[in-house]
GROMACS .gro file of C-alpha atoms in nm:
model
   54
    1MET     CA    1  -7.937  -2.656 -25.302
    2ASN     CA    2  -7.621  -2.735 -25.088
    3LEU     CA    3  -7.386  -2.983 -25.241
    4SER     CA    4  -7.361  -3.330 -25.045
    5ALA     CA    5  -7.015  -3.444 -24.908
    6HIS     CA    6  -7.037  -3.743 -25.175
    7ARG     CA    7  -7.121  -3.514 -25.454
    8LYS     CA    8  -6.827  -3.255 -25.353
    9HIS     CA    9  -6.581  -3.557 -25.349
   10LYS     CA   10  -6.677  -3.669 -25.678
   11ILE     CA   11  -6.610  -3.315 -25.798
   12TYR     CA   12  -6.294  -3.303 -25.639
   13ILE     CA   13  -6.172  -3.614 -25.803
   14ALA     CA   14  -6.280  -3.514 -26.127
   15ALA     CA   15  -6.075  -3.183 -26.079
   16THR     CA   16  -5.770  -3.354 -25.949
   17MET     CA   17  -5.780  -3.603 -26.233
   18GLY     CA   18  -5.829  -3.347 -26.502
   19TYR     CA   19  -6.161  -3.466 -26.617
   20GLY     CA   20  -6.454  -3.272 -26.742
   21LEU     CA   21  -6.732  -3.197 -26.489
   22GLY     CA   22  -7.032  -3.322 -26.713
   23SER     CA   23  -7.292  -3.117 -26.527
   24GLU     CA   24  -7.404  -2.755 -26.580
   25GLU     CA   25  -7.557  -2.718 -26.213
   26PRO     CA   26  -7.418  -2.370 -26.113
   27GLU     CA   27  -7.311  -2.489 -25.763
   28GLU     CA   28  -7.134  -2.766 -25.888
   29VAL     CA   29  -6.933  -2.563 -26.161
   30ALA     CA   30  -6.835  -2.313 -25.936
   31TYR     CA   31  -6.717  -2.583 -25.669
   32TYR     CA   32  -6.526  -2.738 -25.969
   33LYS     CA   33  -6.389  -2.404 -26.077
   34GLN     CA   34  -6.257  -2.343 -25.693
   35ILE     CA   35  -6.079  -2.655 -25.674
   36LYS     CA   36  -5.902  -2.606 -26.024
   37GLU     CA   37  -5.796  -2.247 -25.917
   38GLU     CA   38  -5.659  -2.390 -25.593
   39ILE     CA   39  -5.454  -2.635 -25.784
   40LYS     CA   40  -5.342  -2.381 -26.028
   41LYS     CA   41  -5.216  -2.166 -25.731
   42ASP     CA   42  -5.052  -2.457 -25.559
   43ARG     CA   43  -4.862  -2.538 -25.891
   44GLU     CA   44  -4.749  -2.183 -25.938
   45ASN     CA   45  -4.599  -2.179 -25.575
   46GLY     CA   46  -4.435  -2.509 -25.549
   47ASN     CA   47  -4.673  -2.647 -25.318
   48LEU     CA   48  -4.668  -3.004 -25.462
   49GLY     CA   49  -4.670  -3.308 -25.203
   50ILE     CA   50  -4.488  -3.311 -24.882
   51SER     CA   51  -4.185  -3.108 -24.846
   52ARG     CA   52  -3.853  -3.318 -24.774
   53SER     CA   53  -3.680  -3.255 -24.441
   54ASP     CA   54  -3.321  -3.384 -24.539
   0.00000   0.00000   0.00000
């Protein structure tokens, strides 16, 4: 089962807001973990927001 765009968006919002997933479907959990891992990498590398040019 592929995740719909709507479901992916809801999982993305939950991950970025720091909420739990509330689901135990393997595809949803895998996508949630992927988003959380990308957020962690961005924080470690200092890639937060838009860079200033001044």
